[in-house]
Amino acid sequence: MVNLFKWGLKKSPWVFHLGASACNNCDIEILDALTPKFDVERFGIVLVGSPRHADVLLVSGFVNRQSIERFKRVYEATPSPKIVVAVGVCACSADMFRDSYNFVRPVDEIIPVDVYVPGCPPKPEAIIAGVVKALEKIK
Amino acid sequence: MIELLKILFYFLIIPGFLFTALVGLVSTWIDRKVTARVQWRKGPPWFQPFADVLKLLGKETIIPEGGSVITFLSAPLIGLAAVTLVSTMLWLFNINPKGSFIGDLIVLIYLLTVPSLALIIGGSASRNPLSALGSSREMKLVLAYELPFILAAFTVVAKAGSIIMGNIIGYQTAQGMMITTVSGAVAFLVSLLVVQAKLGYIPFDIPEAEQEIMGGLLLEYSGPPLGAFKIMKAMLFFTLPVFMITLYLGGIDISSWMGILWFAIKYVIILTLIILVKNTNPRIRIDQALRFFWGPVTALAAIGFILALVGW
């Protein structure tokens, strides 16, 4: 029975787009990955509007003082089992904003991150590959 | 004892829950596949709806803080039970027209409202402003489409001169399909529009509206209750066309292979119409929907009813 649920999770990952405080570049690439050109619905990937429906959180941007509380709450609002994919170099390591007055902590010190997709911004292919890698981790 | 087991079998396996849910989920796959083809995509594999539901059954259920637990969790079950009952009754009437009773059409119309009520109850119990907004929109939508729907159903009653489903099916076997008459065709058109709203499909997906109120009624639902709502919607997607086929397209004859083939053709035609309307229209606002249903659609339904009384 548990195997059936896991099979279902692998075949229908619903993604929620969680922008921490991105510059909008990664967000546009995430939307690009969801366009008919890439047709991710072939793999069951669907964008959902509520974190309650989500299986995969696509985090973009670094977490600042304003967004950290909301960020944690969205993570808690997502029902487990959940997968977190850090999209873009800001979500992976905060990159050039590491010395910013507004920077708090890297994403993976706030919530557990499963897969890192570096790039500024990463290509849509890389984002899809990241989600697929995250699904491969489900054993 | 045997009688009770028989009823349970009808309700839970065929033609009730299991059968309707399976066919309904396959229908939602057809919907997604056709949508994908319309948008120049390949679309999901055939098992996609089953994978979705299985995954949801295995996920955590989060109950919103301060929400009403019992109401929140029982709403999807109320909806599921109502749709299952409608489907079972419709199929049993079609298999054995003598098994129907006086006023069963009214019972069916009542039961077809219950899924919307379940959504309203669930949305209101979520304790979320956006869900409450979705609930209020769904309420307005129900108020908007019920009048033309009942008028369209009673056109058939006026035509057949009986309010018993068995007699309506018998009338159509003797006199030809209801849709071949003028009033029947008008009533069919009206109920097609209403079914679109009852299913919550674009252009009438106002209560859910993913882009503006994040899924509205279903926003706070997660895991098995969300799966139950998904199954309920899939079952409605099968049951409402069956209801329309029974009323307007001559019922279902399952005694021969030809009859089953005919039923499949009629079902696919209705499905295609619904999916094409869904894919070629933008979402309208709730006030536009209200004006649309109370204005032109009700007028059309009234004209159909009068035509039926005159004898067209």
Tab-separated table of C-alpha atoms in Angstrom:
chain	number	residue	atom	x	y	z
A	1	MET	CA	0.000	0.000	0.000
A	2	VAL	CA	2.808	2.389	0.942
A	3	ASN	CA	4.489	1.530	-2.360
A	4	LEU	CA	1.302	2.500	-4.209
A	5	PHE	CA	1.266	5.895	-2.484
A	6	LYS	CA	4.925	6.411	-3.371
A	7	TRP	CA	4.240	5.463	-6.965
A	8	GLY	CA	1.430	8.031	-6.986
A	9	LEU	CA	3.740	10.693	-5.592
A	10	LYS	CA	6.346	9.960	-8.249
A	11	LYS	CA	3.803	10.098	-11.032
A	12	SER	CA	1.927	13.212	-9.950
A	13	PRO	CA	4.143	15.812	-8.262
A	14	TRP	CA	2.104	19.002	-7.868
A	15	VAL	CA	4.404	21.975	-7.611
A	16	PHE	CA	3.878	25.152	-5.645
A	17	HIS	CA	5.905	28.179	-6.563
A	18	LEU	CA	7.304	29.657	-3.340
A	19	GLY	CA	9.044	32.944	-4.018
A	20	ALA	CA	11.010	33.994	-0.914
A	21	SER	CA	12.184	37.335	-2.270
A	22	ALA	CA	13.431	36.661	-5.729
A	23	CYS	CA	14.376	39.245	-8.342
A	24	ASN	CA	11.691	37.689	-10.596
A	25	ASN	CA	14.259	36.117	-12.888
A	26	CYS	CA	13.965	32.571	-11.552
A	27	ASP	CA	10.186	33.014	-11.294
A	28	ILE	CA	9.962	33.722	-14.999
A	29	GLU	CA	12.092	30.664	-15.736
A	30	ILE	CA	9.808	28.528	-13.529
A	31	LEU	CA	6.807	29.780	-15.480
A	32	ASP	CA	8.717	29.029	-18.697
A	33	ALA	CA	9.188	25.452	-17.535
A	34	LEU	CA	5.397	25.144	-17.172
A	35	THR	CA	4.579	26.333	-20.696
A	36	PRO	CA	3.214	24.003	-23.413
A	37	LYS	CA	6.672	23.933	-25.026
A	38	PHE	CA	8.012	21.695	-22.258
A	39	ASP	CA	4.615	20.124	-21.465
A	40	VAL	CA	5.474	18.940	-17.958
A	41	GLU	CA	1.948	17.552	-17.561
A	42	ARG	CA	3.336	14.514	-19.434
A	43	PHE	CA	5.003	13.627	-16.129
A	44	GLY	CA	1.993	14.677	-14.072
A	45	ILE	CA	3.579	17.956	-12.940
A	46	VAL	CA	0.850	20.545	-12.356
A	47	LEU	CA	1.111	24.021	-10.844
A	48	VAL	CA	-1.258	24.403	-7.883
A	49	GLY	CA	-2.451	27.584	-6.227
A	50	SER	CA	-2.369	26.499	-2.586
A	51	PRO	CA	0.503	24.996	-0.544
A	52	ARG	CA	-2.057	22.579	0.954
A	53	HIS	CA	-2.276	20.816	-2.419
A	54	ALA	CA	1.464	20.823	-3.113
A	55	ASP	CA	4.029	18.031	-3.078
A	56	VAL	CA	7.017	19.962	-4.371
A	57	LEU	CA	7.990	23.466	-3.248
A	58	LEU	CA	10.018	25.392	-5.807
A	59	VAL	CA	11.893	27.972	-3.715
A	60	SER	CA	13.323	30.961	-5.524
A	61	GLY	CA	15.267	33.890	-4.080
A	62	PHE	CA	17.007	34.398	-0.738
A	63	VAL	CA	15.072	34.696	2.521
A	64	ASN	CA	15.064	38.174	4.054
A	65	ARG	CA	13.883	39.607	7.361
A	66	GLN	CA	10.426	40.347	5.997
A	67	SER	CA	9.734	36.996	4.396
A	68	ILE	CA	11.266	34.524	6.861
A	69	GLU	CA	8.158	34.118	9.051
A	70	ARG	CA	5.829	33.693	6.044
A	71	PHE	CA	8.356	31.385	4.451
A	72	LYS	CA	8.330	29.052	7.462
A	73	ARG	CA	4.541	29.145	7.618
A	74	VAL	CA	4.142	28.144	3.980
A	75	TYR	CA	6.528	25.236	4.577
A	76	GLU	CA	4.486	24.139	7.604
A	77	ALA	CA	1.231	24.500	5.635
A	78	THR	CA	2.407	21.936	3.102
A	79	PRO	CA	1.288	18.392	3.966
A	80	SER	CA	4.063	15.795	4.175
A	81	PRO	CA	5.593	13.992	2.330
A	82	LYS	CA	6.991	17.149	0.764
A	83	ILE	CA	10.012	17.884	-1.376
A	84	VAL	CA	11.878	21.195	-1.521
A	85	VAL	CA	13.779	22.234	-4.635
A	86	ALA	CA	15.966	25.340	-4.359
A	87	VAL	CA	15.800	27.068	-7.745
A	88	GLY	CA	18.527	29.551	-8.609
A	89	VAL	CA	21.789	30.453	-6.972
A	90	CYS	CA	20.106	32.794	-4.431
A	91	ALA	CA	18.043	29.959	-2.988
A	92	CYS	CA	21.092	27.660	-3.025
A	93	SER	CA	23.592	29.956	-1.311
A	94	ALA	CA	22.276	33.557	-1.269
A	95	ASP	CA	25.214	34.321	-3.574
A	96	MET	CA	25.787	38.067	-3.961
A	97	PHE	CA	23.248	38.946	-1.256
A	98	ARG	CA	25.215	37.091	1.442
A	99	ASP	CA	26.547	40.372	2.885
A	100	SER	CA	23.269	42.242	2.548
A	101	TYR	CA	21.834	43.952	5.664
A	102	ASN	CA	18.555	42.180	4.931
A	103	PHE	CA	19.934	38.649	4.660
A	104	VAL	CA	19.013	36.265	7.488
A	105	ARG	CA	20.074	32.668	6.804
A	106	PRO	CA	20.453	30.436	3.739
A	107	VAL	CA	17.318	28.497	2.771
A	108	ASP	CA	18.770	25.118	3.728
A	109	GLU	CA	19.378	26.274	7.271
A	110	ILE	CA	15.703	27.233	7.648
A	111	ILE	CA	14.001	24.247	5.987
A	112	PRO	CA	15.455	20.957	4.674
A	113	VAL	CA	16.290	21.260	0.958
A	114	ASP	CA	16.344	18.118	-1.212
A	115	VAL	CA	17.784	19.349	-4.483
A	116	TYR	CA	19.767	22.439	-5.483
A	117	VAL	CA	19.406	23.853	-8.994
A	118	PRO	CA	22.132	26.492	-9.447
A	119	GLY	CA	22.124	29.171	-12.120
A	120	CYS	CA	21.195	32.814	-12.420
A	121	PRO	CA	18.606	31.992	-13.607
A	122	PRO	CA	18.662	28.200	-14.253
A	123	LYS	CA	17.281	27.007	-17.579
A	124	PRO	CA	13.773	25.473	-17.575
A	125	GLU	CA	15.377	22.142	-18.532
A	126	ALA	CA	17.523	22.358	-15.400
A	127	ILE	CA	14.462	23.028	-13.215
A	128	ILE	CA	12.635	20.012	-14.675
A	129	ALA	CA	15.768	17.892	-14.182
A	130	GLY	CA	15.908	19.114	-10.571
A	131	VAL	CA	12.321	18.053	-9.861
A	132	VAL	CA	12.984	14.659	-11.481
A	133	LYS	CA	16.124	14.211	-9.321
A	134	ALA	CA	14.095	15.084	-6.230
A	135	LEU	CA	11.520	12.435	-7.158
A	136	GLU	CA	14.275	9.866	-7.602
A	137	LYS	CA	15.169	10.404	-3.956
A	138	ILE	CA	11.798	8.993	-2.860
A	139	LYS	CA	12.553	5.407	-1.895
B	1	MET	CA	-30.525	-10.317	4.056
B	2	ILE	CA	-29.951	-11.085	0.373
B	3	GLU	CA	-31.943	-7.956	-0.522
B	4	LEU	CA	-29.734	-5.834	1.696
B	5	LEU	CA	-26.553	-7.318	0.211
B	6	LYS	CA	-27.918	-6.695	-3.275
B	7	ILE	CA	-28.600	-3.049	-2.465
B	8	LEU	CA	-25.126	-2.689	-0.962
B	9	PHE	CA	-23.604	-4.276	-4.066
B	10	TYR	CA	-25.544	-1.885	-6.321
B	11	PHE	CA	-24.533	1.087	-4.208
B	12	LEU	CA	-20.849	0.282	-3.679
B	13	ILE	CA	-19.713	-1.691	-6.748
B	14	ILE	CA	-21.857	-1.624	-9.917
B	15	PRO	CA	-23.424	0.776	-10.913
B	16	GLY	CA	-22.615	2.764	-7.782
B	17	PHE	CA	-19.385	4.010	-6.316
B	18	LEU	CA	-16.616	1.872	-7.851
B	19	PHE	CA	-17.960	1.808	-11.408
B	20	THR	CA	-18.825	5.510	-11.477
B	21	ALA	CA	-15.500	6.503	-9.932
B	22	LEU	CA	-13.497	4.428	-12.437
B	23	VAL	CA	-15.366	5.726	-15.485
B	24	GLY	CA	-15.355	9.258	-14.068
B	25	LEU	CA	-11.592	9.251	-13.510
B	26	VAL	CA	-10.991	7.941	-17.031
B	27	SER	CA	-13.279	10.747	-18.281
B	28	THR	CA	-11.191	13.354	-16.477
B	29	TRP	CA	-8.154	11.868	-18.241
B	30	ILE	CA	-9.960	12.300	-21.580
B	31	ASP	CA	-10.670	15.892	-20.556
B	32	ARG	CA	-7.003	16.576	-19.762
B	33	LYS	CA	-5.779	14.809	-22.889
B	34	VAL	CA	-8.143	16.723	-25.192
B	35	THR	CA	-7.217	19.972	-23.437
B	36	ALA	CA	-3.550	19.137	-24.060
B	37	ARG	CA	-4.192	18.429	-27.725
B	38	VAL	CA	-6.075	21.714	-28.068
B	39	GLN	CA	-3.022	23.488	-26.617
B	40	TRP	CA	-0.616	21.631	-28.951
B	41	ARG	CA	0.756	19.435	-26.149
B	42	LYS	CA	1.030	15.687	-25.665
B	43	GLY	CA	-0.798	15.527	-22.364
B	44	PRO	CA	-0.645	13.142	-19.381
B	45	PRO	CA	-0.623	9.318	-19.584
B	46	TRP	CA	-3.890	7.413	-19.082
B	47	PHE	CA	-3.235	6.540	-15.429
B	48	GLN	CA	-2.705	10.186	-14.416
B	49	PRO	CA	-6.025	10.698	-12.499
B	50	PHE	CA	-5.476	7.412	-10.633
B	51	ALA	CA	-1.932	8.450	-9.682
B	52	ASP	CA	-3.260	11.810	-8.456
B	53	VAL	CA	-5.931	10.208	-6.264
B	54	LEU	CA	-3.571	7.521	-4.907
B	55	LYS	CA	-1.003	10.147	-4.014
B	56	LEU	CA	-3.615	12.290	-2.242
B	57	LEU	CA	-4.816	9.277	-0.232
B	58	GLY	CA	-1.263	8.759	1.041
B	59	LYS	CA	-0.680	12.344	2.127
B	60	GLU	CA	-1.063	14.084	5.452
B	61	THR	CA	-4.437	15.627	6.347
B	62	ILE	CA	-4.070	19.112	7.772
B	63	ILE	CA	-7.064	20.528	9.607
B	64	PRO	CA	-6.975	24.334	9.713
B	65	GLU	CA	-6.586	25.819	13.162
B	66	GLY	CA	-9.930	26.957	14.578
B	67	GLY	CA	-11.899	25.265	11.802
B	68	SER	CA	-14.792	22.928	12.540
B	69	VAL	CA	-13.212	19.442	12.413
B	70	ILE	CA	-16.320	17.275	11.944
B	71	THR	CA	-17.920	19.525	9.330
B	72	PHE	CA	-14.601	19.966	7.532
B	73	LEU	CA	-13.989	16.228	7.243
B	74	SER	CA	-17.578	15.083	6.620
B	75	ALA	CA	-18.313	17.525	3.764
B	76	PRO	CA	-16.525	15.446	1.067
B	77	LEU	CA	-18.266	12.277	2.281
B	78	ILE	CA	-21.707	13.936	2.017
B	79	GLY	CA	-20.918	14.926	-1.564
B	80	LEU	CA	-19.585	11.467	-2.444
B	81	ALA	CA	-22.645	9.734	-0.980
B	82	ALA	CA	-25.031	12.003	-2.906
B	83	VAL	CA	-23.299	11.486	-6.274
B	84	THR	CA	-23.118	7.732	-5.703
B	85	LEU	CA	-26.843	7.656	-4.937
B	86	VAL	CA	-27.697	9.629	-8.095
B	87	SER	CA	-25.564	7.366	-10.252
B	88	THR	CA	-27.012	4.170	-8.734
B	89	MET	CA	-30.604	5.376	-9.132
B	90	LEU	CA	-30.077	6.528	-12.723
B	91	TRP	CA	-28.555	3.220	-13.829
B	92	LEU	CA	-31.143	1.111	-12.021
B	93	PHE	CA	-33.985	3.131	-13.619
B	94	ASN	CA	-32.402	2.660	-17.026
B	95	ILE	CA	-31.922	-1.091	-16.511
B	96	ASN	CA	-35.388	-1.600	-15.043
B	97	PRO	CA	-37.754	1.321	-15.894
B	98	LYS	CA	-40.534	-0.267	-13.806
B	99	GLY	CA	-38.408	0.142	-10.676
B	100	SER	CA	-38.845	3.921	-10.600
B	101	PHE	CA	-41.354	5.718	-8.391
B	102	ILE	CA	-43.502	8.868	-8.558
B	103	GLY	CA	-41.406	12.022	-8.267
B	104	ASP	CA	-38.029	10.323	-8.649
B	105	LEU	CA	-36.961	13.090	-11.033
B	106	ILE	CA	-37.400	15.593	-8.193
B	107	VAL	CA	-35.303	13.385	-5.897
B	108	LEU	CA	-32.548	13.269	-8.525
B	109	ILE	CA	-32.570	17.047	-8.996
B	110	TYR	CA	-32.336	17.509	-5.220
B	111	LEU	CA	-29.479	15.022	-4.917
B	112	LEU	CA	-27.592	16.696	-7.770
B	113	THR	CA	-27.540	19.910	-5.706
B	114	VAL	CA	-25.941	18.163	-2.728
B	115	PRO	CA	-22.365	18.063	-4.160
B	116	SER	CA	-22.454	21.854	-4.496
B	117	LEU	CA	-23.806	22.085	-0.946
B	118	ALA	CA	-20.982	19.827	0.256
B	119	LEU	CA	-18.469	22.158	-1.387
B	120	ILE	CA	-20.122	25.179	0.241
B	121	ILE	CA	-20.104	23.491	3.678
B	122	GLY	CA	-16.480	22.417	3.270
B	123	GLY	CA	-15.379	25.851	2.138
B	124	SER	CA	-17.200	27.552	5.012
B	125	ALA	CA	-15.726	25.156	7.581
B	126	SER	CA	-12.177	25.933	6.398
B	127	ARG	CA	-11.920	29.211	8.312
B	128	ASN	CA	-10.087	30.870	5.475
B	129	PRO	CA	-11.234	34.166	3.934
B	130	LEU	CA	-10.570	32.970	0.399
B	131	SER	CA	-12.471	29.716	1.002
B	132	ALA	CA	-15.378	31.738	2.421
B	133	LEU	CA	-15.274	33.873	-0.727
B	134	GLY	CA	-15.371	30.710	-2.826
B	135	SER	CA	-18.323	29.423	-0.790
B	136	SER	CA	-20.300	32.585	-1.295
B	137	ARG	CA	-19.590	32.494	-5.018
B	138	GLU	CA	-20.680	28.854	-5.230
B	139	MET	CA	-23.910	29.760	-3.392
B	140	LYS	CA	-24.664	32.490	-5.900
B	141	LEU	CA	-23.857	30.133	-8.754
B	142	VAL	CA	-26.259	27.489	-7.368
B	143	LEU	CA	-28.993	30.132	-7.068
B	144	ALA	CA	-28.257	31.204	-10.626
B	145	TYR	CA	-28.372	27.850	-12.411
B	146	GLU	CA	-30.987	25.877	-10.480
B	147	LEU	CA	-34.011	27.655	-11.985
B	148	PRO	CA	-33.153	27.034	-15.663
B	149	PHE	CA	-32.039	23.478	-14.798
B	150	ILE	CA	-35.403	22.647	-13.205
B	151	LEU	CA	-37.290	24.340	-16.048
B	152	ALA	CA	-35.295	22.284	-18.571
B	153	ALA	CA	-36.017	19.067	-16.670
B	154	PHE	CA	-39.715	19.887	-16.437
B	155	THR	CA	-39.896	20.517	-20.173
B	156	VAL	CA	-39.352	16.775	-20.487
B	157	VAL	CA	-42.020	16.138	-17.854
B	158	ALA	CA	-44.522	18.296	-19.753
B	159	LYS	CA	-43.638	16.470	-22.945
B	160	ALA	CA	-43.876	12.955	-21.559
B	161	GLY	CA	-46.841	13.798	-19.315
B	162	SER	CA	-45.302	11.976	-16.351
B	163	ILE	CA	-42.862	12.710	-13.570
B	164	ILE	CA	-41.666	9.096	-13.310
B	165	MET	CA	-38.228	8.415	-14.851
B	166	GLY	CA	-39.374	4.995	-16.107
B	167	ASN	CA	-42.262	6.586	-18.039
B	168	ILE	CA	-39.970	9.269	-19.482
B	169	ILE	CA	-37.602	6.551	-20.755
B	170	GLY	CA	-40.573	4.534	-22.038
B	171	TYR	CA	-42.001	7.595	-23.810
B	172	GLN	CA	-38.680	8.151	-25.574
B	173	THR	CA	-38.381	4.518	-26.673
B	174	ALA	CA	-41.860	4.781	-28.200
B	175	GLN	CA	-41.800	8.341	-29.626
B	176	GLY	CA	-38.119	8.909	-30.343
B	177	MET	CA	-35.521	10.898	-28.450
B	178	MET	CA	-36.573	14.056	-26.623
B	179	ILE	CA	-33.880	16.085	-28.424
B	180	THR	CA	-35.536	15.523	-31.833
B	181	THR	CA	-38.411	17.826	-30.832
B	182	VAL	CA	-37.972	21.613	-30.731
B	183	SER	CA	-38.657	21.993	-27.010
B	184	GLY	CA	-36.424	19.013	-26.224
B	185	ALA	CA	-33.540	20.525	-28.186
B	186	VAL	CA	-33.924	23.855	-26.342
B	187	ALA	CA	-34.012	22.076	-22.984
B	188	PHE	CA	-30.910	20.052	-23.935
B	189	LEU	CA	-29.005	23.217	-24.792
B	190	VAL	CA	-29.999	24.862	-21.505
B	191	SER	CA	-29.023	21.864	-19.427
B	192	LEU	CA	-25.688	21.608	-21.260
B	193	LEU	CA	-24.875	25.142	-20.108
B	194	VAL	CA	-26.046	24.369	-16.579
B	195	VAL	CA	-23.986	21.161	-16.457
B	196	GLN	CA	-20.921	23.220	-17.308
B	197	ALA	CA	-21.587	25.338	-14.217
B	198	LYS	CA	-22.512	22.343	-12.048
B	199	LEU	CA	-19.169	20.738	-12.876
B	200	GLY	CA	-17.381	23.978	-12.038
B	201	TYR	CA	-15.638	24.147	-15.396
B	202	ILE	CA	-14.413	27.237	-17.224
B	203	PRO	CA	-16.257	29.652	-17.968
B	204	PHE	CA	-18.048	28.963	-14.658
B	205	ASP	CA	-15.126	27.894	-12.439
B	206	ILE	CA	-15.634	31.115	-10.470
B	207	PRO	CA	-15.808	29.457	-7.004
B	208	GLU	CA	-12.412	27.785	-7.520
B	209	ALA	CA	-10.612	30.323	-9.693
B	210	GLU	CA	-7.027	29.142	-9.122
B	211	GLN	CA	-5.496	32.388	-10.350
B	212	GLU	CA	-7.460	34.798	-8.193
B	213	ILE	CA	-8.551	32.961	-5.036
B	214	MET	CA	-6.015	30.098	-5.062
B	215	GLY	CA	-8.481	27.243	-5.429
B	216	GLY	CA	-11.216	28.886	-3.330
B	217	LEU	CA	-13.418	26.220	-1.787
B	218	LEU	CA	-10.733	23.540	-1.834
B	219	LEU	CA	-7.919	25.817	-0.654
B	220	GLU	CA	-7.572	24.361	2.857
B	221	TYR	CA	-8.145	20.745	1.869
B	222	SER	CA	-5.183	18.411	1.726
B	223	GLY	CA	-4.618	14.677	1.456
B	224	PRO	CA	-7.553	12.190	1.563
B	225	PRO	CA	-10.392	14.789	1.868
B	226	LEU	CA	-9.048	16.589	-1.201
B	227	GLY	CA	-8.854	13.209	-2.949
B	228	ALA	CA	-12.483	12.555	-1.996
B	229	PHE	CA	-13.493	15.892	-3.540
B	230	LYS	CA	-11.506	15.058	-6.686
B	231	ILE	CA	-13.282	11.691	-6.938
B	232	MET	CA	-16.628	13.428	-6.346
B	233	LYS	CA	-15.980	15.837	-9.207
B	234	ALA	CA	-14.872	12.990	-11.477
B	235	MET	CA	-18.054	11.059	-10.618
B	236	LEU	CA	-20.166	14.138	-11.370
B	237	PHE	CA	-18.386	14.379	-14.712
B	238	PHE	CA	-19.821	10.939	-15.514
B	239	THR	CA	-23.187	11.182	-13.732
B	240	LEU	CA	-24.400	14.499	-15.155
B	241	PRO	CA	-23.983	13.400	-18.806
B	242	VAL	CA	-25.778	10.138	-17.915
B	243	PHE	CA	-28.608	12.219	-16.418
B	244	MET	CA	-28.796	14.248	-19.639
B	245	ILE	CA	-28.744	11.105	-21.794
B	246	THR	CA	-31.580	9.634	-19.735
B	247	LEU	CA	-33.708	12.763	-19.989
B	248	TYR	CA	-33.036	14.001	-23.517
B	249	LEU	CA	-31.218	11.339	-25.537
B	250	GLY	CA	-33.468	8.348	-25.080
B	251	GLY	CA	-31.983	6.611	-22.062
B	252	ILE	CA	-29.551	3.698	-21.956
B	253	ASP	CA	-30.296	0.247	-23.319
B	254	ILE	CA	-27.759	-2.220	-21.931
B	255	SER	CA	-29.524	-5.372	-23.128
B	256	SER	CA	-27.530	-5.419	-26.396
B	257	TRP	CA	-24.032	-4.438	-27.516
B	258	MET	CA	-25.564	-1.920	-29.922
B	259	GLY	CA	-27.284	-0.197	-27.003
B	260	ILE	CA	-24.027	0.082	-25.065
B	261	LEU	CA	-22.232	1.401	-28.158
B	262	TRP	CA	-24.994	3.973	-28.661
B	263	PHE	CA	-24.643	5.051	-25.049
B	264	ALA	CA	-20.858	5.412	-25.478
B	265	ILE	CA	-21.318	7.557	-28.597
B	266	LYS	CA	-23.845	9.845	-26.875
B	267	TYR	CA	-21.598	10.122	-23.821
B	268	VAL	CA	-18.540	11.014	-25.895
B	269	ILE	CA	-20.520	13.668	-27.802
B	270	ILE	CA	-21.668	15.362	-24.580
B	271	LEU	CA	-18.145	15.082	-23.136
B	272	THR	CA	-16.636	16.667	-26.250
B	273	LEU	CA	-19.118	19.545	-26.136
B	274	ILE	CA	-18.300	20.221	-22.471
B	275	ILE	CA	-14.533	20.033	-23.045
B	276	LEU	CA	-14.633	22.283	-26.099
B	277	VAL	CA	-16.696	24.926	-24.298
B	278	LYS	CA	-14.202	24.662	-21.445
B	279	ASN	CA	-11.219	25.190	-23.703
B	280	THR	CA	-12.496	28.043	-25.826
B	281	ASN	CA	-13.801	30.423	-23.159
B	282	PRO	CA	-12.319	32.703	-20.515
B	283	ARG	CA	-13.619	32.718	-16.943
B	284	ILE	CA	-16.465	35.175	-16.355
B	285	ARG	CA	-17.186	37.156	-13.186
B	286	ILE	CA	-19.845	36.018	-10.723
B	287	ASP	CA	-22.187	38.915	-11.570
B	288	GLN	CA	-21.863	38.094	-15.267
B	289	ALA	CA	-22.682	34.446	-14.523
B	290	LEU	CA	-25.734	35.473	-12.504
B	291	ARG	CA	-26.931	37.792	-15.272
B	292	PHE	CA	-26.272	35.105	-17.873
B	293	PHE	CA	-28.259	32.389	-16.098
B	294	TRP	CA	-31.151	34.540	-14.889
B	295	GLY	CA	-31.390	36.399	-18.192
B	296	PRO	CA	-30.940	34.592	-21.504
B	297	VAL	CA	-30.715	31.028	-20.163
B	298	THR	CA	-33.855	31.216	-18.014
B	299	ALA	CA	-35.701	32.918	-20.870
B	300	LEU	CA	-34.610	30.143	-23.212
B	301	ALA	CA	-35.668	27.472	-20.719
B	302	ALA	CA	-39.058	29.180	-20.254
B	303	ILE	CA	-39.572	29.311	-24.025
B	304	GLY	CA	-38.729	25.598	-24.225
B	305	PHE	CA	-41.223	24.834	-21.450
B	306	ILE	CA	-44.002	26.821	-23.165
B	307	LEU	CA	-43.233	25.110	-26.481
B	308	ALA	CA	-43.550	21.747	-24.751
B	309	LEU	CA	-46.920	22.761	-23.268
B	310	VAL	CA	-48.102	23.852	-26.724
B	311	GLY	CA	-47.010	20.488	-28.035
B	312	TRP	CA	-43.963	21.179	-30.189
